[in-house]
Every structure is written in structure tokens, then in C-alpha cells.
PDB file of C-alpha atoms in Angstrom:
ATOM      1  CA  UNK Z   1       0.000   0.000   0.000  1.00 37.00           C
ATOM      2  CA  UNK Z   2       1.423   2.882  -0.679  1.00 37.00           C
ATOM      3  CA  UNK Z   3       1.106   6.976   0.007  1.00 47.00           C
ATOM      4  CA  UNK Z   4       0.705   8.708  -2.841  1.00 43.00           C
ATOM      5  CA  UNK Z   5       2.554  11.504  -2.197  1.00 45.00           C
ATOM      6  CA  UNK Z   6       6.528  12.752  -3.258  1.00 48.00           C
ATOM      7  CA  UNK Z   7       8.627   9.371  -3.616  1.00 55.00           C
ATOM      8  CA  UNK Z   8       5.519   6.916  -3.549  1.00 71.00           C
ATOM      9  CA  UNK Z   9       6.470   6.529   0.489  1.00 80.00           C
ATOM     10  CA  UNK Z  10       5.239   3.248   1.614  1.00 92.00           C
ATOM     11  CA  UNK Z  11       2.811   3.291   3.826  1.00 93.00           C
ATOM     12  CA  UNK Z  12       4.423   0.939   6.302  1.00 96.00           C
ATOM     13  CA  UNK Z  13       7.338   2.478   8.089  1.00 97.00           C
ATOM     14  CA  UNK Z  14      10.728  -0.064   8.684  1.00 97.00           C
ATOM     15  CA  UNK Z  15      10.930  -1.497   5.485  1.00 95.00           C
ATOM     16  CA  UNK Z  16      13.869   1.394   4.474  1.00 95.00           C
ATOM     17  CA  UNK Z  17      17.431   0.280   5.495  1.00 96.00           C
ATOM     18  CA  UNK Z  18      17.322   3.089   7.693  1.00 96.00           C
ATOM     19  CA  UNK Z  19      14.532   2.319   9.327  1.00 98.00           C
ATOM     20  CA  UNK Z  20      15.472  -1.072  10.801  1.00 98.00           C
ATOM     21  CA  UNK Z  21      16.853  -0.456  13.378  1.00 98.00           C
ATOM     22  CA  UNK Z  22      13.958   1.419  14.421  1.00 98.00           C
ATOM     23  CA  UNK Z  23      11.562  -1.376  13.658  1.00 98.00           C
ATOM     24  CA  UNK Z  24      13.458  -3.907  15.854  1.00 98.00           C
ATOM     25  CA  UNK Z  25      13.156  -1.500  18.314  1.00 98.00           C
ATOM     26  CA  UNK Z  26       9.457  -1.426  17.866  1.00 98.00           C
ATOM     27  CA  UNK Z  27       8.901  -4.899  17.704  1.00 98.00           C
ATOM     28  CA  UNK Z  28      10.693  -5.635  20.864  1.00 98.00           C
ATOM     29  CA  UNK Z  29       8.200  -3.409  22.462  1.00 98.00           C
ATOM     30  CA  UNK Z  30       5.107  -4.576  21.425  1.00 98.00           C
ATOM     31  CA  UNK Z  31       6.424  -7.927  22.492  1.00 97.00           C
ATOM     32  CA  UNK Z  32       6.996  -6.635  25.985  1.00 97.00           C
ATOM     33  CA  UNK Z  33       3.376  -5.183  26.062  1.00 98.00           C
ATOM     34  CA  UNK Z  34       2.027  -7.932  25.103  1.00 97.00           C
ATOM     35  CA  UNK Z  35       3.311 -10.326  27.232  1.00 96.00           C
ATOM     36  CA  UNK Z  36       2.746  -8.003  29.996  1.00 96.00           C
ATOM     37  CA  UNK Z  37      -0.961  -7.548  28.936  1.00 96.00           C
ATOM     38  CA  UNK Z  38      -1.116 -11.234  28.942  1.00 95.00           C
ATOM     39  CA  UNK Z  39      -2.247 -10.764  25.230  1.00 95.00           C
ATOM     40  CA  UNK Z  40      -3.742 -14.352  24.321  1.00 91.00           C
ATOM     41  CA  UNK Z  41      -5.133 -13.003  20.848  1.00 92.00           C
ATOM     42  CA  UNK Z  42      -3.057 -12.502  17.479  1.00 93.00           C
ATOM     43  CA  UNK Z  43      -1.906  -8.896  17.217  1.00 95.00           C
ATOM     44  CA  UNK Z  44      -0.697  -7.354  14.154  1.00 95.00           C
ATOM     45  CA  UNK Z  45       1.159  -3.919  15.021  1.00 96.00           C
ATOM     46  CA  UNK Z  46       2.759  -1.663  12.626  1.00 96.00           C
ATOM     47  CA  UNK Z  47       3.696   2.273  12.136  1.00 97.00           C
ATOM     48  CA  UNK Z  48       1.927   4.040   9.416  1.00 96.00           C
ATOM     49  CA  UNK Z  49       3.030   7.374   7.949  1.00 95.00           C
ATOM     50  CA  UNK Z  50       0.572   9.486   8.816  1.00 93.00           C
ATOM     51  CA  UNK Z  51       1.565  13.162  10.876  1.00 93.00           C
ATOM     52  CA  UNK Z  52      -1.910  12.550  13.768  1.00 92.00           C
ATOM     53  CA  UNK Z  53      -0.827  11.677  17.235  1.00 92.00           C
ATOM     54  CA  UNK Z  54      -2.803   8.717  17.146  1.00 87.00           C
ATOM     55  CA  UNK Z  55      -3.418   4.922  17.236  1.00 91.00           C
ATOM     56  CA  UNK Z  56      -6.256   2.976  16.097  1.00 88.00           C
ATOM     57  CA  UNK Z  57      -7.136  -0.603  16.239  1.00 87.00           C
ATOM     58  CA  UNK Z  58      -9.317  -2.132  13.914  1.00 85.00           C
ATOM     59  CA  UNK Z  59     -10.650  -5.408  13.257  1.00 81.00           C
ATOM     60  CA  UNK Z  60      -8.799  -9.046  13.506  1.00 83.00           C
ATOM     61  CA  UNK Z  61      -6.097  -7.726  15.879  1.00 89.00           C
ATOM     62  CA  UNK Z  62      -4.963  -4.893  13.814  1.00 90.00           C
ATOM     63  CA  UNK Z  63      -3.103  -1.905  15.349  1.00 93.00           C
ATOM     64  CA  UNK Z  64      -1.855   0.705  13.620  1.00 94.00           C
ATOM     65  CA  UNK Z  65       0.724   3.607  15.289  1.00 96.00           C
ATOM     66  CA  UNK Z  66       0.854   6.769  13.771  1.00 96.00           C
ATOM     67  CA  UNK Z  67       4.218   8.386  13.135  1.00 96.00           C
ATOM     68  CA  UNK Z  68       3.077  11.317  14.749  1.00 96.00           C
ATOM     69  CA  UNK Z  69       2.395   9.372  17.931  1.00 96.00           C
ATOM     70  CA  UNK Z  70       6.330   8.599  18.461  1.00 97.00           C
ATOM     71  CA  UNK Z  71       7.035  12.256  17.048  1.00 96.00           C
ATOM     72  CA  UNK Z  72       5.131  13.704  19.949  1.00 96.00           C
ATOM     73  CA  UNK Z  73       6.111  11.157  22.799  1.00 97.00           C
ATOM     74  CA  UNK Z  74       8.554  12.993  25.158  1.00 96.00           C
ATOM     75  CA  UNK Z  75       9.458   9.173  25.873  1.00 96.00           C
ATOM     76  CA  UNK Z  76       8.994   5.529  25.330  1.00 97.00           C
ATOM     77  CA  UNK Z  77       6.483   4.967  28.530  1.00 96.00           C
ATOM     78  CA  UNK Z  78       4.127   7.388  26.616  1.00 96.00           C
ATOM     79  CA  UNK Z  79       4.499   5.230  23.144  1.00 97.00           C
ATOM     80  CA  UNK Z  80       3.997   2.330  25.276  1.00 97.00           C
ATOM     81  CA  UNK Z  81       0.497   3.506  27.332  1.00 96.00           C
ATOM     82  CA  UNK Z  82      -1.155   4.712  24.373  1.00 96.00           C
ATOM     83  CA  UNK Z  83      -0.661   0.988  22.705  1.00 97.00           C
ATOM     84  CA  UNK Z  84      -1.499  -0.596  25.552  1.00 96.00           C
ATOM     85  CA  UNK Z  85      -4.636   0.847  25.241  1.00 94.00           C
ATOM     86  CA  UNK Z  86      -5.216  -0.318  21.940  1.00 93.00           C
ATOM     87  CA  UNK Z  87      -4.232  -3.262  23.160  1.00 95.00           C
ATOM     88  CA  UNK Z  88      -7.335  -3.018  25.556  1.00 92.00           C
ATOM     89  CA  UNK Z  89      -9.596  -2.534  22.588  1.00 89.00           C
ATOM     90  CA  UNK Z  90      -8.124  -5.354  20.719  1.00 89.00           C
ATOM     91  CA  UNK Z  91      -8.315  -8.021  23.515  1.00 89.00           C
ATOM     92  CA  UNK Z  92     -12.199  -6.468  24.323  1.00 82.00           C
ATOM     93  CA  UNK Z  93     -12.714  -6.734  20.161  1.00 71.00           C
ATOM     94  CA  UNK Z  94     -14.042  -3.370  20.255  1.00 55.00           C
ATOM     95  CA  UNK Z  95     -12.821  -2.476  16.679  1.00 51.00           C
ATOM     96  CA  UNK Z  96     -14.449  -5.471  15.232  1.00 48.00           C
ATOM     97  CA  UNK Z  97     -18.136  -5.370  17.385  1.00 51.00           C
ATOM     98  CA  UNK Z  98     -18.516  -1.757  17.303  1.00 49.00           C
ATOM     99  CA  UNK Z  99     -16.991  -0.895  13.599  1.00 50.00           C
ATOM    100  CA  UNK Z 100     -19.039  -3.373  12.214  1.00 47.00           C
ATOM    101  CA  UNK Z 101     -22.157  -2.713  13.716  1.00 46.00           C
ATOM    102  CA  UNK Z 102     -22.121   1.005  12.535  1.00 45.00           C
ATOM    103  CA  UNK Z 103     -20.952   0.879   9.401  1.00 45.00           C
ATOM    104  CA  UNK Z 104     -19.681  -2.569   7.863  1.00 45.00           C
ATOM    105  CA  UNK Z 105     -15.819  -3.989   7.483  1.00 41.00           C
ATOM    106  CA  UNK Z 106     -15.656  -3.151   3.891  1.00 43.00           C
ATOM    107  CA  UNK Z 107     -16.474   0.910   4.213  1.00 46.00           C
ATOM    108  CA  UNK Z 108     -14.404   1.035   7.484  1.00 46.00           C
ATOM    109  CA  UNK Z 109     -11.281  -0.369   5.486  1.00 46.00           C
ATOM    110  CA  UNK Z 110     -12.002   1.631   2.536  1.00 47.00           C
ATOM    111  CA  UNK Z 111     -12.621   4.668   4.347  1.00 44.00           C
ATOM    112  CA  UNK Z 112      -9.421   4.220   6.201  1.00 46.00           C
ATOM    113  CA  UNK Z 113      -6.944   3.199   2.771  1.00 46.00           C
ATOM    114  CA  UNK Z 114      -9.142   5.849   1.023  1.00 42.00           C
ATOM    115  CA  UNK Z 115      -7.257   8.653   2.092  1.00 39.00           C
ATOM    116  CA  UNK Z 116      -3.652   7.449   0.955  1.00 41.00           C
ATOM    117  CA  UNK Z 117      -4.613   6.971  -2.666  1.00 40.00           C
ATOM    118  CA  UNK Z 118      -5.753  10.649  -2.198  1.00 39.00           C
ATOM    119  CA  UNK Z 119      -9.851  10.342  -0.890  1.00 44.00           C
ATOM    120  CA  UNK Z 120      -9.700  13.167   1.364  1.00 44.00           C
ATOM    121  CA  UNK Z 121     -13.334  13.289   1.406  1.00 44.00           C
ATOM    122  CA  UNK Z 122     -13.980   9.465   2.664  1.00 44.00           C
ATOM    123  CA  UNK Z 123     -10.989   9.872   5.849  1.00 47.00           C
ATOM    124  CA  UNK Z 124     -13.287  12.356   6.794  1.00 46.00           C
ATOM    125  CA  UNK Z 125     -16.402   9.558   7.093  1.00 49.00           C
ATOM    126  CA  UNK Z 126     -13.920   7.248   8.858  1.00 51.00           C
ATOM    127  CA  UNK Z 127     -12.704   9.421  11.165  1.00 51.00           C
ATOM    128  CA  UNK Z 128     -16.201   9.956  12.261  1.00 50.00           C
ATOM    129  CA  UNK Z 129     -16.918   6.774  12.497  1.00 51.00           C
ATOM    130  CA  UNK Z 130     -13.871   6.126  14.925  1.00 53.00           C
ATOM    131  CA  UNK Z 131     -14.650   9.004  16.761  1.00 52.00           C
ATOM    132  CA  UNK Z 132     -18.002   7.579  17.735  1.00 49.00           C
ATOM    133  CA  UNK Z 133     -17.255   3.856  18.018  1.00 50.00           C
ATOM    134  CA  UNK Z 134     -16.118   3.594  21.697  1.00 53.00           C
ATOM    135  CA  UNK Z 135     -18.308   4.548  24.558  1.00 69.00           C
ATOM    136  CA  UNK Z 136     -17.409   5.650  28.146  1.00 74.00           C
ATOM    137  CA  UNK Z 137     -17.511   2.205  29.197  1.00 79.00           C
ATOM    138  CA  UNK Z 138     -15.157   0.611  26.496  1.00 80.00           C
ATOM    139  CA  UNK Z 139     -12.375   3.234  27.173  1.00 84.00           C
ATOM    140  CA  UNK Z 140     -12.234   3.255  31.259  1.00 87.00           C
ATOM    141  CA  UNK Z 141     -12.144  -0.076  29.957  1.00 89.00           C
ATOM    142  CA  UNK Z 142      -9.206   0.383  27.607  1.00 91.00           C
ATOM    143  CA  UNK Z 143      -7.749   2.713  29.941  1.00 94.00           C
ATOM    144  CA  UNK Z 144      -7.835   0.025  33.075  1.00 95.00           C
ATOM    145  CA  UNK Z 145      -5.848  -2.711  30.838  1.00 95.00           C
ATOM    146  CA  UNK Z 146      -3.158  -0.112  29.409  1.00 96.00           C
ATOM    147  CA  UNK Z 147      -2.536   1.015  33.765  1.00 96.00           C
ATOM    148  CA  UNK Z 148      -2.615  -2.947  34.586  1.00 95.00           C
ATOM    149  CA  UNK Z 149       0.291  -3.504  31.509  1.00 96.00           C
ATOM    150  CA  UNK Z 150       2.260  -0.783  32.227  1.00 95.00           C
ATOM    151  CA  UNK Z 151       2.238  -1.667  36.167  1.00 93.00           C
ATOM    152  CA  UNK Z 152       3.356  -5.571  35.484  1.00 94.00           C
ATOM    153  CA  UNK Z 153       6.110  -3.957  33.708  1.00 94.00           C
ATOM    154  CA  UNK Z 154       7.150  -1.702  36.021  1.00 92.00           C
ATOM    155  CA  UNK Z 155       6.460   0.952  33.750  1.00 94.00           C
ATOM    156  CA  UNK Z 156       5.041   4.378  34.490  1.00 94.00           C
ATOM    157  CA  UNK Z 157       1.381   3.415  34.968  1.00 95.00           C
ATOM    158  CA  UNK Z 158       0.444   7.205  34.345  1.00 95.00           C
ATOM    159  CA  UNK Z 159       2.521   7.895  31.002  1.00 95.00           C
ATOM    160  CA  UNK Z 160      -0.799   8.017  28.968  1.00 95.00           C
ATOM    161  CA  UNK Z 161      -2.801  10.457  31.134  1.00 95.00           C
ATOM    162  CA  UNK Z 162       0.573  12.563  30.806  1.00 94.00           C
ATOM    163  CA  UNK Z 163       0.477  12.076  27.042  1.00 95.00           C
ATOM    164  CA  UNK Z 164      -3.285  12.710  26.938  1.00 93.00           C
ATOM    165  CA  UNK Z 165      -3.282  16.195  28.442  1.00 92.00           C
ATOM    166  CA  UNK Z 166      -0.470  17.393  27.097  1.00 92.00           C
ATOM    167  CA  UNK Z 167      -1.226  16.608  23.367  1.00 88.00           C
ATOM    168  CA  UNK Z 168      -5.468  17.037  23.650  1.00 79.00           C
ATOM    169  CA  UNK Z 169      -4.041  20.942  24.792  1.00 65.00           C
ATOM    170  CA  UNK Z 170      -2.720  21.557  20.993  1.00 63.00           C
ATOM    171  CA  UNK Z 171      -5.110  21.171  18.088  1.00 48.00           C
ATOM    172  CA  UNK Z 172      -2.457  21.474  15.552  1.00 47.00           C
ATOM    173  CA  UNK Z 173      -2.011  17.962  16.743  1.00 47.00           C
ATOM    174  CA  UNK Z 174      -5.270  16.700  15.726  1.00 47.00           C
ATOM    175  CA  UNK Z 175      -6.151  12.708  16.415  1.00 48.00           C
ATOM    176  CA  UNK Z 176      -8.974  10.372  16.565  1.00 45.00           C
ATOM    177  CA  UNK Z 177      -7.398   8.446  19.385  1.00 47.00           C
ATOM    178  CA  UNK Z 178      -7.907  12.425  21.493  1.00 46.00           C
ATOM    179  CA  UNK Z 179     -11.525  12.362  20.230  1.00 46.00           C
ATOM    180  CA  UNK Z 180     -12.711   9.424  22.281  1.00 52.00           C
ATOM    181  CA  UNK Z 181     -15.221  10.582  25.072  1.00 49.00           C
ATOM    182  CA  UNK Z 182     -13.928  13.174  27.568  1.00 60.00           C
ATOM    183  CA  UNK Z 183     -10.630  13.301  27.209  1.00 83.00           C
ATOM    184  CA  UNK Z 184     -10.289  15.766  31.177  1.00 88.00           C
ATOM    185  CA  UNK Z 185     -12.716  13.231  32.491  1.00 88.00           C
ATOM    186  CA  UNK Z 186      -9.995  10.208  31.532  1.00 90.00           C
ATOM    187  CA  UNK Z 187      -6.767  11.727  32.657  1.00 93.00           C
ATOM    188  CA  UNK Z 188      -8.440  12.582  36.169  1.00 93.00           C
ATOM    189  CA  UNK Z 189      -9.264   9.084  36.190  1.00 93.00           C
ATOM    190  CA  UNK Z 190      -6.324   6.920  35.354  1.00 95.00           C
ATOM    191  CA  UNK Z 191      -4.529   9.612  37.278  1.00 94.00           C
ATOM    192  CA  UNK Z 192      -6.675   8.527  40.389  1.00 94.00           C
ATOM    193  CA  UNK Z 193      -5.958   4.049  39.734  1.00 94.00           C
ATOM    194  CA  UNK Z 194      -2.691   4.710  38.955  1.00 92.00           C
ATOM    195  CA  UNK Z 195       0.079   4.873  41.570  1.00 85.00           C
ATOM    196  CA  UNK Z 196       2.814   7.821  41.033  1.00 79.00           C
ATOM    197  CA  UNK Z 197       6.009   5.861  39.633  1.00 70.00           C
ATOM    198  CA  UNK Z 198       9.370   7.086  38.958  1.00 58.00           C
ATOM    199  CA  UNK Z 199      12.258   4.984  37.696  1.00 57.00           C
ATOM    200  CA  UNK Z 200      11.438   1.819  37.811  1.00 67.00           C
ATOM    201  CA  UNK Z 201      11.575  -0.799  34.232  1.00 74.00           C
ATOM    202  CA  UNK Z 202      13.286   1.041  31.115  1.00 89.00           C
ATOM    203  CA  UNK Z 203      10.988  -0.704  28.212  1.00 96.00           C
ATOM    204  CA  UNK Z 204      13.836   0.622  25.372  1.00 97.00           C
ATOM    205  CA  UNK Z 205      17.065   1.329  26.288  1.00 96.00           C
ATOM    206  CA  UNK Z 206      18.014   5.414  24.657  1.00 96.00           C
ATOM    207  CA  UNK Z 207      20.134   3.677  21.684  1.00 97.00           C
ATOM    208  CA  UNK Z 208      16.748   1.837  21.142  1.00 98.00           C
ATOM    209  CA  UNK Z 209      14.483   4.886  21.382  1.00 98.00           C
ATOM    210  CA  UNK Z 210      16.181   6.934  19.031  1.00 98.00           C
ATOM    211  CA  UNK Z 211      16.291   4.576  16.611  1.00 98.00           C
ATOM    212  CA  UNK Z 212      12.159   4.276  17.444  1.00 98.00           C
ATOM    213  CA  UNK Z 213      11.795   7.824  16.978  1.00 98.00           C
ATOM    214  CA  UNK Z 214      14.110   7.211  13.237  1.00 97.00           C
ATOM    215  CA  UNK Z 215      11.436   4.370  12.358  1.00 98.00           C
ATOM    216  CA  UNK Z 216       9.672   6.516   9.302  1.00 97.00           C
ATOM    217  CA  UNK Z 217      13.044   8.381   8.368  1.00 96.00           C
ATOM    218  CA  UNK Z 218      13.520   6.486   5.512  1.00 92.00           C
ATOM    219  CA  UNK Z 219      11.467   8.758   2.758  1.00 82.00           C
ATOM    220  CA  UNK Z 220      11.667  12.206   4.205  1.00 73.00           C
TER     221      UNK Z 220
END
């Protein structure tokens, strides 16, 4: 799949020599969420070149990090608690109940590919579908598993609230992932379950996180 933009830029960051590094990088730590999530479903994770602060999980196990996620991460614990709440949604199946109920598999995943071949006018119909798919419930939900995975890692249990308020306070950084339900309402909250946390596990070591944050470098 590719972005038809300057270069033909794959979609899929990693595959540039470049990029490897970064992409080993990222695959060691969606193995160490996952195991500490006690994942027990297939998970397909990759980074997409797309400029949103955002994840989204669709369908069959599917998660997708935006480039613009890792741009704006002041660290990896942030990177980490925003997928680990994706992970949430993938191990509840929210993607695949809610998505299909409101709109059907095929228009969901050709709204969302739409917009790389240059349908500007369908992202926007997907977006607002995403936007709407997850209730209150389903991300205190999602929110709950991505505090549990970061605390069996020793991780900082709080690194997504952090992320959350910090990046929901600039809308040049637009994202579906910051349009679930009250956004305030959810950093208060995980904020409250989660203990404070300094230190503690490093989930990349810094050689490994800047070659994370290199991971779409490869067609710039």
C-alpha cells in the first residue's frame, strides 16, 4: 500500500534500510506489552506514515501507530500507554463489534486506505466513524488494561494520562485516538488508579528509542 505523495512513500514504516533499526526497536516493544498484557489473541502492530498523534485498532487484531504518535512522545512509557490501550480494545474486540455494527468492514477499510490513494473526502467519514465507536464504558475499559500492563512492567502506569493532556491541549495535533469521550474526564481518572512511579523498568534502552523515533526516516 502505498502513500501517494513525493517518492511513492510506503505506507508501512521499517521497510527502508534506515529504518530497521527502528523497527526492531518497535517490535521488541510490542512484544513486551504484550506479554505483559497477557495478550492471548493474534496482534498485528505496525507504524503508518501518517503526521496525527494517534493509534487505532481495527478489526482481527490490527493496530496501527501513527508516526506522529512517536514524534510527539517525550518518551517511550508514553508510546507504550497509548498501545497498551489499543491493546485493551483489541483483547475487548471493540474495533471489530462496534466498527461493524455502525458501518460494515468493507467501508471502514475503505474509508481508512481511502485517504492514501488521495480520498480526502472518505478519511473524513472514517474518522467519524472512529470518533463515535467507543463509549465511556469501552475506554475506562481500555484505559484500566493499558494502567494494569504498564504496572506488570514496572512501567510508568500514568505515562498516557501525561500524554493525553499534554497533546489534547494543541489542536495542531489533531487525532482520533484524542476524540474518544472526555478526554479531562480520563486523565483525572487513570490519574486517580494509577500509583505515582518514577524509575522503575526502562521498556527501550536510549540507543533503542532513538532509533524508534528514526522508524519513518527512511522517505523524508
Amino acid at each position: 500500500i502505498f502513500d501517494k505523495g513525493p517518492k511513492d512513500r510506503p505506507f508501512e514504516c521499517g521497510g527502508a534500510p534506515v529504518e530497521a533499526e527502528g523497527k526492531k526497536a518497535f517490535d521488541k516493544l510490542m512484544a513486551r506489552l504484550v506479554q505483559g498484557g497477557n495478550v492471548r489473541i493474534p496482534i498485528r502492530s505496525v507504524v503508518v506514515r501518517r503526521p496525527e498523534a494517534n493509534a487505532v485498532t481495527l478489526p482481527g487484531g490490527h493496530i496501527y501507530v501513527f508516526e506522529g504518535l512517536i514524534e510527539n512522545a517525550r518518551n517511550v512509557d508514553e508510546v507504550a500507554g497509548v498501545i497498551a490501550h489499543e491493546l485493551g480494545h483489541a483483547m475487548n474486540r471493540d474495533g471489530a463489534r462496534t466498527l461493524l455494527q455502525a458501518a460494515g468492514l468493507s467501508l471502514v477499510f475503505g474509508s481508512f486506505l481511502g485517504d492514501f490513494v488521495g480520498g480526502g473526502a472518505v478519511i473524513f467519514a472514517a474518522e467519524s466513524l472512529l470518533k463515535s465507536a467507543y463509549s465511556r464504558h469501552k475506554e475506562a475499559a481500555a484505559d484500566d488494561y493499558a494502567v494494569r500492563t504498564m504496572q506488570a512492567l514496572n512501567a510508568n502506569p500514568r505515562a498516557l494520562a501525561t500524554f493525553l493532556a499534554r497533546i489534547a491541549g494543541n489542536s495542531k495535533r489533531g487525532s482520533i485516538f484524542l476524540g474518544h469521550p472526555a478526554t479531562p474526564e480520563r486523565v483525572a481518572r487513570i490519574n486517580a488508579i494509577a500509583p505515582p512511579q518514577s524509575g522503575g523498568a526502562t521498556l527501550l534502552n536510549a540507543a533503542e528509542w532513538a532509533a524508534l523515533k528514526r522508524i519513518c526516516a527512511g522517505y523524508r
